[in-house]
């Protein structure tokens, strides 16, 4: 099919899937001084200001990596939306754990931690992995031990009175909603067994008893969807291009509320929640990470821009690849190229992202509406 037909088809798909988009930047590029630029998911103004302070300082400015740490740390301390840093998103056991990632777009080095317990500095732990190990991702209590041995504070209780209250209310509501599917719960809050459970462990009579008592728990899409909204399922995902033109990206989140313990979302997965390359630009994503990580949307955005797409088209394309398979998914991303042009695209919710570039007096929040 030729280009115009492909464009028309894309346009129709966009309408059909109720996509939303916004776009800005770039015009000042000819005037020089395009950089630095800081872009972040959501109206996390304080995080962008903290990153800007680092990257705009002095004549050469701080590095993009240091700006990412400053920006994401600010959100961890402020507990942005209750979904970044300690004190939010309790899992089924009431515990808060952290996921974080940082990437240096000059070297493509990455450091990440997932399901990290008892340490509140997610992004700093990720940076320690990147700078002091040959690894990319550390998980669970082993990540905790590493972070503390490298000088971060801990062990710390990551729960807050709010997260514990949320969790108790959920327990009282028979642990609904939750992320299980195709299981039979032995009680209101589990344990859960697969429907086609091994008869050695479960008698047919027992299973039939559960089924007849209406205990069969089989979440539909809408059941899961009710779990996902901005205040229990988002991420700070940030991209910085420093004055030298170097790119870095980072994410920090405490994951999905009432997740099954051990669940790792898209936050620490390179190419899913964030990706960046000095040669091209960067991308940050937020939303239903369990779905989004199947598509590596930020890797897709960066690679599409590498092959010549504008940020807006690359962002829309990455979202439509997901919505074609999951029409009900909730998610969003931003793209910024190495000329400073930025754009956002989203599906299933209204998205906002924050930008500061050298022609702005302060952070600007851009709304991407359906
Ligand atoms: C900063 O972004 C705005 C749009 O949000 C754009 O109009 C402007 O050209 C950008 N400035 C630079 C230096 O890229
Ligand atoms: C990436 O790492 C290189 C080598 O350590 C460093 O020179 C560079 O400043 C880093 N990039 C950023 C954006 O900080
Ligand atoms: C952790 O903090 C929460 C909320 O303040 C509290 O309910 C819980 O008892 C604490 N856990 C421990 C082991 O101190």
Short mmCIF file of N, CA and C and ligand atoms in Angstrom, two decimals, residues 157 159-161 164, ligand 3:
data_model
loop_
_atom_site.label_atom_id
_atom_site.label_comp_id
_atom_site.label_asym_id
_atom_site.label_seq_id
_atom_site.Cartn_x
_atom_site.Cartn_y
_atom_site.Cartn_z
N UNK A 157 10.69 0.85 57.05
CA UNK A 157 9.30 0.42 56.85
C UNK A 157 8.70 1.27 55.73
N UNK A 159 5.66 1.13 54.57
CA UNK A 159 4.21 1.35 54.69
C UNK A 159 3.94 2.72 55.30
N UNK A 160 2.75 3.22 55.05
CA UNK A 160 2.29 4.45 55.69
C UNK A 160 0.92 4.14 56.30
N UNK A 161 0.45 4.96 57.23
CA UNK A 161 -0.90 4.74 57.76
C UNK A 161 -1.93 4.67 56.63
N UNK A 164 -1.73 1.25 54.77
CA UNK A 164 -2.25 0.18 55.62
C UNK A 164 -3.78 0.26 55.69
C1 LIG B 3 5.05 -0.03 59.34
O1 LIG B 3 4.27 1.15 59.26
C2 LIG B 3 2.87 0.93 59.27
C3 LIG B 3 2.17 2.25 59.00
O2 LIG B 3 2.63 3.26 59.82
C4 LIG B 3 2.47 0.29 60.57
O3 LIG B 3 1.08 0.04 60.58
C5 LIG B 3 3.23 -1.00 60.75
O4 LIG B 3 2.95 -1.57 61.99
C6 LIG B 3 4.73 -0.79 60.62
N1 LIG B 3 5.40 -2.07 60.62
C7 LIG B 3 6.42 -2.32 61.41
C8 LIG B 3 7.02 -3.70 61.31
O5 LIG B 3 6.90 -1.49 62.18
#
